[in-house]
Short mmCIF file of C-alpha atoms and ligand atoms in Angstrom, two decimals:
data_model
loop_
_atom_site.label_atom_id
_atom_site.label_comp_id
_atom_site.label_asym_id
_atom_site.label_seq_id
_atom_site.Cartn_x
_atom_site.Cartn_y
_atom_site.Cartn_z
CA MET A 1 38.10 36.95 -10.61
CA GLN A 2 36.81 35.30 -14.10
CA SER A 3 38.96 33.06 -16.26
CA LYS A 4 41.60 34.68 -17.83
CA SER A 5 41.08 35.32 -21.85
CA SER A 6 43.85 33.67 -23.86
CA LEU A 7 45.52 36.58 -26.20
CA SER A 8 45.78 33.75 -28.93
CA ASP A 9 42.03 33.24 -28.35
CA SER A 10 40.47 33.54 -32.18
CA PRO A 11 36.61 33.26 -32.80
CA THR A 12 37.56 29.83 -34.34
CA ILE A 13 38.82 28.21 -31.72
CA LYS A 14 36.76 27.07 -28.86
CA GLU A 15 37.99 28.37 -25.56
CA ARG A 16 39.06 25.67 -23.35
CA TRP A 17 39.82 25.43 -19.64
CA PRO A 18 43.87 25.42 -18.98
CA GLU A 19 43.42 28.23 -21.72
CA GLY A 20 43.03 30.99 -18.83
CA ALA A 21 42.47 29.05 -15.80
CA ILE A 22 43.53 30.27 -12.12
CA VAL A 23 44.95 27.12 -10.51
CA TYR A 24 45.69 26.74 -6.74
CA HIS A 25 48.32 24.39 -5.92
CA ILE A 26 47.62 22.81 -2.43
CA TYR A 27 50.17 20.56 -0.31
CA PRO A 28 47.51 18.37 1.34
CA ARG A 29 49.66 17.91 4.34
CA SER A 30 49.65 21.74 5.15
CA LEU A 31 46.21 23.11 4.03
CA GLN A 32 43.73 22.00 6.54
CA ASP A 33 43.33 19.47 9.29
CA SER A 34 40.05 17.83 10.03
CA ASN A 35 40.69 15.10 12.41
CA GLY A 36 43.38 16.64 15.31
CA ASP A 37 46.12 14.58 13.96
CA GLY A 38 48.22 17.90 13.46
CA ILE A 39 48.59 16.75 9.11
CA GLY A 40 46.00 18.62 6.75
CA ASP A 41 44.04 15.64 4.91
CA LEU A 42 41.61 15.66 1.87
CA GLN A 43 38.84 16.47 4.93
CA GLY A 44 40.27 19.52 5.32
CA ILE A 45 40.56 20.51 2.10
CA ILE A 46 36.62 19.97 1.35
CA SER A 47 36.06 22.08 4.25
CA ARG A 48 38.07 25.15 2.24
CA LEU A 49 36.50 24.84 -0.88
CA ASP A 50 34.33 28.24 -0.79
CA TYR A 51 37.41 29.46 0.69
CA ILE A 52 39.03 28.42 -2.66
CA LYS A 53 36.33 29.00 -4.70
CA SER A 54 35.99 33.01 -3.25
CA LEU A 55 39.55 33.54 -4.78
CA GLY A 56 38.14 33.46 -8.28
CA VAL A 57 39.95 29.93 -8.97
CA ASN A 58 39.60 27.42 -11.54
CA ALA A 59 41.00 24.63 -10.89
CA VAL A 60 43.19 22.91 -8.20
CA TRP A 61 46.49 20.69 -8.07
CA LEU A 62 47.00 18.39 -5.09
CA SER A 63 50.59 17.63 -3.93
CA PRO A 64 50.32 13.73 -3.40
CA PHE A 65 48.00 11.79 -1.25
CA TYR A 66 48.46 8.47 -1.91
CA PRO A 67 50.20 5.53 0.27
CA SER A 68 53.97 6.41 0.94
CA PRO A 69 55.91 5.80 3.57
CA MET A 70 56.75 9.73 3.24
CA ALA A 71 60.59 9.59 2.68
CA ASP A 72 60.06 11.85 0.24
CA PHE A 73 56.16 13.38 1.76
CA GLY A 74 54.10 11.24 -0.73
CA TYR A 75 56.90 11.87 -3.47
CA ASP A 76 57.84 8.22 -3.20
CA VAL A 77 54.56 6.63 -4.10
CA ALA A 78 54.27 3.05 -2.78
CA GLU A 79 50.74 2.59 -4.14
CA PHE A 80 49.62 4.81 -6.95
CA CYS A 81 45.61 3.95 -7.18
CA ASP A 82 44.65 4.78 -3.50
CA VAL A 83 44.64 7.07 -0.60
CA ASP A 84 47.11 7.13 2.15
CA PRO A 85 45.38 6.73 5.33
CA ILE A 86 46.87 9.62 6.64
CA PHE A 87 44.47 12.05 4.21
CA GLY A 88 41.73 10.04 4.31
CA THR A 89 40.06 6.98 2.03
CA LEU A 90 39.21 6.90 -1.92
CA ASP A 91 36.14 7.56 -1.00
CA ASP A 92 37.29 11.21 0.81
CA PHE A 93 38.66 11.83 -2.48
CA LYS A 94 35.52 11.13 -4.57
CA GLN A 95 33.63 13.12 -1.89
CA LEU A 96 36.46 16.17 -2.92
CA LEU A 97 35.78 15.50 -6.71
CA GLN A 98 31.78 15.99 -6.22
CA GLU A 99 32.55 19.01 -4.03
CA ALA A 100 34.65 20.70 -6.17
CA GLY A 101 32.55 19.86 -9.90
CA LYS A 102 29.74 21.49 -7.85
CA ARG A 103 31.90 24.44 -7.16
CA ASP A 104 33.08 24.61 -10.76
CA ILE A 105 36.45 24.05 -9.88
CA LYS A 106 38.28 21.20 -11.67
CA VAL A 107 40.67 18.80 -10.02
CA MET A 108 44.75 18.30 -11.21
CA ILE A 109 46.48 16.33 -9.15
CA ASP A 110 49.78 15.09 -8.96
CA LEU A 111 51.60 12.26 -11.39
CA VAL A 112 54.81 10.58 -9.90
CA PRO A 113 55.99 8.84 -13.08
CA ASN A 114 60.00 8.81 -12.71
CA HIS A 115 60.33 6.66 -9.65
CA THR A 116 57.98 5.05 -7.11
CA SER A 117 58.49 4.26 -3.27
CA ASP A 118 61.01 1.34 -2.20
CA GLU A 119 57.74 0.00 -0.42
CA HIS A 120 56.04 -0.16 -3.73
CA PRO A 121 55.43 -3.63 -4.72
CA TRP A 122 56.81 -3.43 -7.94
CA PHE A 123 60.42 -2.58 -6.54
CA ILE A 124 60.33 -5.10 -3.73
CA GLU A 125 59.79 -7.91 -6.22
CA SER A 126 61.76 -6.25 -8.92
CA ALA A 127 64.81 -6.02 -5.80
CA LYS A 128 64.19 -10.19 -4.98
CA SER A 129 66.07 -11.35 -8.24
CA ARG A 130 66.94 -11.06 -12.02
CA ASP A 131 64.18 -12.99 -13.36
CA ASN A 132 60.50 -12.32 -11.90
CA LYS A 133 57.93 -10.01 -13.53
CA TYR A 134 59.32 -6.42 -12.35
CA ALA A 135 62.90 -7.69 -13.20
CA ASP A 136 63.55 -5.05 -15.56
CA TRP A 137 60.96 -2.51 -13.80
CA TYR A 138 63.78 -0.33 -12.31
CA ILE A 139 67.07 0.47 -13.39
CA TRP A 140 69.50 -1.85 -12.74
CA GLN A 141 72.88 -2.23 -13.53
CA ASP A 142 76.11 -4.67 -12.80
CA PRO A 143 79.03 -3.80 -10.47
CA LYS A 144 82.22 -1.92 -12.15
CA PHE A 145 85.43 -3.57 -10.26
CA GLU A 146 88.59 -1.60 -10.03
CA GLU A 147 91.53 -4.07 -10.95
CA GLY A 148 92.56 -6.46 -8.71
CA SER A 149 89.63 -5.86 -6.26
CA SER A 150 86.46 -8.19 -5.60
CA VAL A 151 84.71 -4.85 -3.93
CA PRO A 152 81.53 -3.57 -5.83
CA GLN A 153 81.83 -0.28 -7.59
CA PRO A 154 79.00 1.90 -8.85
CA PRO A 155 78.47 1.54 -12.65
CA ASN A 156 79.36 5.03 -13.14
CA ASN A 157 79.59 8.72 -11.07
CA TRP A 158 75.61 9.61 -11.22
CA ILE A 159 74.98 11.24 -8.03
CA ASP A 160 71.51 12.15 -6.72
CA MET A 161 69.63 15.42 -6.17
CA PHE A 162 69.17 15.51 -2.53
CA GLY A 163 72.28 14.65 -1.12
CA GLY A 164 74.78 14.70 -4.23
CA GLU A 165 76.46 11.38 -3.81
CA SER A 166 76.39 8.38 -5.72
CA ALA A 167 72.60 7.82 -6.94
CA TRP A 168 73.21 4.12 -7.46
CA GLN A 169 72.24 1.76 -4.19
CA TRP A 170 73.72 -1.36 -3.99
CA VAL A 171 71.61 -4.86 -3.53
CA PRO A 172 72.74 -8.13 -2.68
CA ALA A 173 69.96 -10.66 -3.71
CA ARG A 174 70.66 -9.32 -7.23
CA GLN A 175 74.07 -8.67 -7.33
CA GLN A 176 73.34 -5.05 -8.80
CA TYR A 177 72.90 -1.10 -8.07
CA TYR A 178 69.53 0.43 -8.41
CA LEU A 179 69.50 4.20 -9.57
CA HIS A 180 67.91 6.72 -7.42
CA THR A 181 67.79 10.04 -8.82
CA PHE A 182 66.39 11.93 -5.93
CA ASP A 183 66.30 9.62 -2.11
CA VAL A 184 67.76 6.35 -1.38
CA ARG A 185 64.16 5.51 -0.58
CA GLN A 186 62.70 6.46 -4.39
CA PRO A 187 64.19 3.87 -7.40
CA ASP A 188 63.67 5.31 -10.63
CA LEU A 189 61.17 3.10 -13.10
CA ASN A 190 62.78 1.89 -16.21
CA TRP A 191 61.12 3.88 -18.87
CA THR A 192 62.72 2.29 -22.11
CA ASN A 193 59.95 -0.87 -20.66
CA PRO A 194 56.63 -0.65 -22.66
CA GLU A 195 55.33 -2.54 -19.54
CA VAL A 196 56.63 0.60 -17.59
CA ARG A 197 54.94 3.08 -19.27
CA GLU A 198 51.20 0.62 -20.01
CA ALA A 199 51.72 1.04 -16.23
CA ILE A 200 51.39 4.21 -15.66
CA LYS A 201 49.04 4.74 -17.91
CA ASP A 202 46.97 2.56 -16.19
CA VAL A 203 46.92 4.48 -13.54
CA MET A 204 46.25 7.54 -15.60
CA ARG A 205 43.21 5.86 -16.51
CA PHE A 206 42.06 4.96 -12.92
CA TRP A 207 42.31 8.59 -11.74
CA LEU A 208 40.74 9.77 -15.15
CA ASP A 209 37.75 7.19 -14.63
CA LEU A 210 37.38 8.80 -11.26
CA GLY A 211 37.04 12.31 -12.75
CA VAL A 212 40.05 14.08 -12.64
CA ASP A 213 40.65 16.83 -14.89
CA GLY A 214 44.41 16.24 -15.50
CA PHE A 215 47.48 15.89 -14.29
CA ARG A 216 50.97 18.35 -12.81
CA VAL A 217 53.44 15.38 -13.78
CA ASP A 218 56.89 15.18 -11.26
CA ALA A 219 60.63 15.37 -12.86
CA VAL A 220 59.97 14.47 -16.17
CA TYR A 221 63.12 15.41 -17.49
CA PHE A 222 64.64 12.75 -15.36
CA MET A 223 63.16 10.10 -17.41
CA GLY A 224 65.33 9.84 -20.24
CA LYS A 225 68.48 8.53 -19.64
CA ASP A 226 72.12 7.42 -21.71
CA PRO A 227 71.56 4.62 -22.40
CA MET A 228 74.96 3.73 -22.66
CA PHE A 229 74.98 5.44 -19.10
CA ASP A 230 78.24 7.54 -19.36
CA ASP A 231 79.63 9.73 -16.72
CA ASP A 232 78.43 12.65 -16.31
CA LEU A 233 81.08 15.89 -16.64
CA ASP A 234 81.98 17.74 -13.90
CA ASN A 235 80.05 20.95 -14.01
CA PRO A 236 82.56 23.84 -14.09
CA TYR A 237 80.97 26.10 -11.98
CA TYR A 238 80.82 24.39 -9.06
CA GLU A 239 82.62 25.05 -5.93
CA GLU A 240 82.70 22.55 -3.62
CA GLY A 241 81.74 23.65 0.33
CA ARG A 242 80.08 26.81 -1.06
CA ASP A 243 77.37 25.03 -3.54
CA ASP A 244 75.04 22.22 -2.95
CA ARG A 245 76.72 18.75 -3.39
CA SER A 246 73.84 17.63 -6.09
CA ASN A 247 75.08 20.37 -8.40
CA ALA A 248 78.72 18.81 -8.54
CA LEU A 249 77.78 17.32 -12.52
CA ARG A 250 76.31 18.82 -15.23
CA ARG A 251 74.03 15.87 -15.66
CA GLU A 252 73.94 15.57 -19.60
CA ASN A 253 73.37 12.24 -19.61
CA SER A 254 71.59 11.45 -16.06
CA GLN A 255 68.58 13.61 -17.69
CA GLY A 256 66.92 15.23 -19.93
CA TRP A 257 67.85 13.12 -23.27
CA PRO A 258 65.37 12.98 -26.26
CA MET A 259 62.92 10.05 -25.33
CA VAL A 260 61.76 12.15 -22.73
CA TYR A 261 59.56 13.97 -25.22
CA GLY A 262 58.45 10.84 -26.76
CA TYR A 263 57.62 9.88 -22.93
CA VAL A 264 55.70 12.80 -21.88
CA ARG A 265 53.77 12.93 -25.49
CA GLU A 266 52.80 9.04 -25.51
CA MET A 267 50.99 9.47 -21.63
CA SER A 268 49.45 12.39 -23.38
CA GLU A 269 48.05 10.47 -25.79
CA VAL A 270 45.97 8.80 -23.25
CA PHE A 271 44.03 11.59 -23.49
CA LYS A 272 42.91 11.30 -27.10
CA GLU A 273 41.43 7.45 -26.13
CA ASP A 274 37.81 7.44 -26.75
CA LYS A 275 36.31 7.63 -23.31
CA TYR A 276 38.54 10.56 -23.05
CA LYS A 277 38.21 12.64 -25.92
CA ASP A 278 35.06 14.65 -25.59
CA LYS A 279 36.75 15.77 -21.76
CA GLU A 280 39.15 18.93 -21.61
CA LEU A 281 41.99 16.79 -20.10
CA PHE A 282 45.14 18.57 -19.61
CA MET A 283 48.41 18.23 -18.04
CA VAL A 284 51.72 20.36 -17.30
CA VAL A 285 54.72 18.21 -16.82
CA GLU A 286 57.72 19.72 -14.45
CA THR A 287 60.50 20.44 -16.19
CA TYR A 288 63.39 23.36 -15.34
CA PRO A 289 64.37 25.33 -18.35
CA ASP A 290 67.86 25.68 -18.92
CA ARG A 291 69.45 28.94 -18.59
CA HIS A 292 71.53 29.40 -20.93
CA ASN A 293 68.47 29.62 -23.87
CA SER A 294 65.21 28.60 -21.42
CA VAL A 295 63.16 29.72 -24.39
CA ALA A 296 64.34 26.73 -26.61
CA SER A 297 63.89 24.39 -23.67
CA TYR A 298 60.45 25.13 -23.34
CA MET A 299 59.60 24.71 -27.14
CA ALA A 300 60.93 21.16 -27.17
CA PHE A 301 57.74 20.47 -25.17
CA TYR A 302 55.33 22.15 -26.99
CA VAL A 303 56.43 21.34 -30.45
CA SER A 304 57.00 17.35 -29.48
CA MET A 305 53.89 17.18 -28.59
CA ASP A 306 49.67 18.24 -29.03
CA PRO A 307 49.77 21.46 -27.31
CA LYS A 308 46.39 21.66 -26.67
CA LEU A 309 47.29 18.51 -24.32
CA VAL A 310 49.93 19.37 -22.60
CA ALA A 311 52.26 22.60 -21.71
CA PRO A 312 55.84 22.76 -19.48
CA PHE A 313 55.52 24.88 -16.42
CA ASN A 314 56.85 28.09 -17.31
CA PHE A 315 59.53 28.72 -14.27
CA GLY A 316 60.30 32.13 -15.79
CA GLY A 317 59.06 33.58 -12.73
CA ILE A 318 61.86 32.19 -10.84
CA THR A 319 64.43 32.58 -13.20
CA VAL A 320 64.49 35.71 -14.60
CA PRO A 321 65.63 38.51 -12.41
CA TRP A 322 62.73 40.74 -11.33
CA GLU A 323 63.84 43.43 -13.63
CA ALA A 324 61.14 45.20 -16.13
CA HIS A 325 63.05 45.11 -19.31
CA GLU A 326 64.62 41.44 -18.25
CA TRP A 327 61.02 40.30 -18.28
CA ARG A 328 59.84 41.95 -21.32
CA LYS A 329 62.80 40.51 -23.24
CA PHE A 330 61.82 37.00 -21.90
CA LEU A 331 57.87 37.12 -22.09
CA LYS A 332 58.46 38.83 -25.33
CA THR A 333 60.98 35.67 -27.22
CA PHE A 334 58.47 33.08 -24.87
CA HIS A 335 55.53 34.34 -26.48
CA THR A 336 56.46 35.12 -29.87
CA ALA A 337 57.71 32.02 -30.31
CA THR A 338 54.82 29.71 -28.72
CA ASP A 339 52.18 31.94 -30.86
CA HIS A 340 54.13 31.66 -34.14
CA TYR A 341 54.04 27.44 -33.45
CA SER A 342 50.30 27.47 -32.69
CA PRO A 343 47.47 28.94 -31.24
CA HIS A 344 46.89 26.70 -29.13
CA CYS A 345 49.66 26.70 -26.94
CA VAL A 346 49.16 27.07 -23.23
CA ALA A 347 51.65 28.92 -21.14
CA SER A 348 51.61 27.71 -18.22
CA TYR A 349 53.68 30.23 -15.15
CA ALA A 350 54.22 29.40 -11.43
CA PHE A 351 56.24 31.91 -9.50
CA GLY A 352 55.89 29.56 -6.50
CA ASN A 353 55.56 25.43 -5.25
CA HIS A 354 56.41 23.40 -2.18
CA ASP A 355 60.46 23.14 -3.50
CA LEU A 356 61.04 26.52 -3.86
CA PRO A 357 61.82 30.01 -1.77
CA ARG A 358 57.98 31.66 -0.80
CA LEU A 359 57.87 34.59 -3.54
CA ILE A 360 57.72 37.25 -0.97
CA ASP A 361 61.02 36.81 0.46
CA ARG A 362 62.63 35.48 -3.16
CA ILE A 363 61.71 39.08 -4.66
CA GLY A 364 62.22 40.98 -1.43
CA HIS A 365 59.60 43.52 0.38
CA GLU A 366 55.64 43.66 -0.46
CA ALA A 367 55.11 45.61 -3.02
CA ALA A 368 56.78 43.69 -5.37
CA ALA A 369 55.08 40.53 -4.42
CA ARG A 370 51.68 42.59 -5.29
CA SER A 371 52.96 43.77 -8.75
CA ALA A 372 53.99 39.86 -9.11
CA ALA A 373 50.38 38.66 -8.10
CA VAL A 374 49.64 41.03 -10.94
CA LEU A 375 51.51 40.00 -13.24
CA LEU A 376 51.25 36.18 -12.53
CA LEU A 377 46.87 36.87 -12.89
CA THR A 378 47.22 38.52 -16.18
CA LEU A 379 49.56 37.11 -18.09
CA PRO A 380 47.75 34.87 -21.03
CA GLY A 381 47.49 30.88 -19.98
CA MET A 382 47.46 29.42 -16.50
CA ALA A 383 48.34 30.94 -13.75
CA PHE A 384 49.37 28.34 -10.66
CA ILE A 385 49.51 30.25 -6.92
CA TYR A 386 50.95 28.30 -4.11
CA TYR A 387 48.93 27.75 -1.31
CA GLY A 388 49.51 31.12 1.26
CA GLU A 389 50.53 33.22 -1.28
CA GLU A 390 47.70 35.15 -1.32
CA ILE A 391 47.82 36.33 1.98
CA GLY A 392 51.77 36.40 1.46
CA MET A 393 52.86 33.81 3.28
CA HIS A 394 57.07 33.89 4.18
CA ASN A 395 59.47 31.17 4.24
CA VAL A 396 58.84 30.14 7.89
CA ASP A 397 62.26 29.77 10.26
CA ILE A 398 62.53 25.67 11.01
CA PRO A 399 64.15 24.75 14.16
CA PRO A 400 66.58 21.86 13.53
CA GLU A 401 64.73 19.08 15.54
CA PHE A 402 61.68 19.96 13.72
CA VAL A 403 63.18 19.09 10.06
CA HIS A 404 61.24 16.96 7.59
CA ASP A 405 62.50 17.28 4.27
CA PRO A 406 64.78 14.75 2.98
CA GLN A 407 67.03 16.54 1.25
CA ALA A 408 67.80 18.91 3.77
CA LYS A 409 69.35 16.15 6.40
CA ARG A 410 71.23 14.97 3.49
CA ASN A 411 72.33 18.82 2.94
CA PRO A 412 74.41 20.84 4.65
CA HIS A 413 73.92 23.60 2.18
CA GLN A 414 70.37 23.49 2.67
CA PRO A 415 69.77 23.42 6.39
CA ALA A 416 66.13 23.66 6.67
CA GLY A 417 65.44 22.55 2.68
CA ARG A 418 61.96 22.68 1.49
CA ASP A 419 60.32 22.68 5.19
CA PRO A 420 59.84 26.54 5.38
CA VAL A 421 57.86 27.09 2.48
CA ARG A 422 55.54 23.93 3.29
CA THR A 423 54.10 25.08 7.04
CA PRO A 424 50.19 25.03 7.73
CA MET A 425 48.14 27.54 6.19
CA GLN A 426 47.29 30.30 8.34
CA TRP A 427 43.59 30.67 8.59
CA SER A 428 42.91 32.42 11.43
CA THR A 429 43.95 34.39 15.11
CA GLU A 430 43.25 30.79 16.96
CA LYS A 431 45.33 28.29 18.03
CA TYR A 432 47.83 26.96 15.29
CA GLY A 433 45.84 29.45 13.28
CA GLY A 434 43.14 27.45 13.07
CA PHE A 435 44.81 24.50 11.02
CA THR A 436 44.23 22.09 13.14
CA THR A 437 42.15 21.68 16.82
CA GLY A 438 44.80 19.16 17.95
CA ASP A 439 48.00 20.09 20.06
CA THR A 440 50.72 19.81 17.78
CA THR A 441 51.24 20.58 13.93
CA TRP A 442 53.50 18.65 12.15
CA LEU A 443 56.05 21.77 10.92
CA PRO A 444 56.00 24.69 12.99
CA MET A 445 53.40 27.55 12.19
CA ALA A 446 54.58 30.65 11.09
CA ALA A 447 55.49 33.37 14.14
CA ASP A 448 53.56 35.97 12.47
CA PHE A 449 50.28 33.90 11.82
CA ARG A 450 48.29 36.31 14.30
CA ASP A 451 48.72 39.41 11.79
CA ASN A 452 49.22 37.72 8.94
CA ASN A 453 46.25 35.08 8.28
CA VAL A 454 42.79 34.68 6.18
CA ALA A 455 40.60 36.35 8.78
CA VAL A 456 42.53 39.44 8.92
CA GLN A 457 43.30 39.99 5.64
CA GLU A 458 39.55 39.15 4.40
CA LYS A 459 38.62 42.24 6.81
CA ASP A 460 40.95 44.31 5.09
C1 GLC B 1 59.92 16.80 -7.62
C2 GLC B 1 58.63 17.54 -6.74
C3 GLC B 1 59.68 17.38 -5.37
C4 GLC B 1 59.90 15.98 -5.37
C5 GLC B 1 61.29 15.60 -6.63
C6 GLC B 1 60.62 13.82 -6.74
O1 GLC B 1 60.35 18.15 -8.28
O2 GLC B 1 58.72 18.69 -6.86
O3 GLC B 1 58.78 18.11 -4.67
O4 GLC B 1 60.97 16.20 -4.20
O5 GLC B 1 60.21 15.56 -7.50
O6 GLC B 1 60.20 12.96 -6.71
CA1 CA B 2 44.26 14.94 9.78
#
């Protein structure tokens, strides 16, 4: 496979790599283990780069590999500029960059700006008192008190994304609550604080100086919150007992306030700094479109920042029903809007990732998954392929005693959460599918790995 060329190419536009790249999304815990502990790592990834190259891939995106207590498997970052020992060392990462470079594979890494781990030194300091250097780096609010009571209550009704319980956690030392949009161990950073914004830009500079080509930016929509902290309204479609509790409210105040666009733009402007301006750096931001007007919610990103530097993920692949006429309508509206706005807009399609059911189980039978792959690889722009999609990996049943995902542990409506899509890559018919030489894997292997693996498919 060659780089796909963009429909919006014109002789005056230099072809930039993001405009036609196929990006292979690696969940580092699950691609390849190199040291027998049953958890994938950076050396494992390096050892599979030839395979990745053989797919015709132009870039990889790595989910987080930073030091982390793993409350959310790395999306709770305790140190932004290092590598967790589970995955290796910073030298391993440098080697990965070199080896990828030799194969002409760009490297994008995950940037998690909305929150940190509660074990990040910034948070540890911030939680100590109301007057220290980091006191205002997180979102702290005073409690409310019911009349006649001295029992502190959360400042508003916001709920978290994982359990649908209060998104506020009380800290006695400050006599205040902090906000956590996700797990209680993932406190939200205060993006209204310019020091926080600069600190995250320094994180970007650190990795850019090492040579990464761009970022996938996590959960950006949550960075803009109502500065008055008004309550969210009830979601009229929510049915208790049937729906995920985290959907009980409409979240019009706890996310998506327009400052999101300014924050993302500010991050992307790092790419224009002297040191970087001649490189082709790019970032793709995670945001799920508004169901009622998805094209408008994508366009809000393109028009608010330089489309040569940033694109929102286009998650049409997961929200648009798998019907030709629905897709035609969606694609036509989307591309008419982006082309009309600027020939530099890069569409960034993903049909699956580490949070969503496997493509093949979502669309149904395998023929449909094949045509989805053809569609993904022929649409203009970037195509993100989640590891294992290329061999049609299925959701894997996870017995209750193996459940790891915090979303699953706290949510009765998601008994296995996202673990079923994070199982070890199926390489061969060997023990543990060639994923590890050890005696265990962090999540169980798919039962069908002997029939469905890379070695078998390469001979087909
Ligand atoms: C994003 C990630 C998801 C993570 C969450 C919190 O949605 O894709 O895996 O749990 O953000 O960082
Ligand atoms: Ca390992």
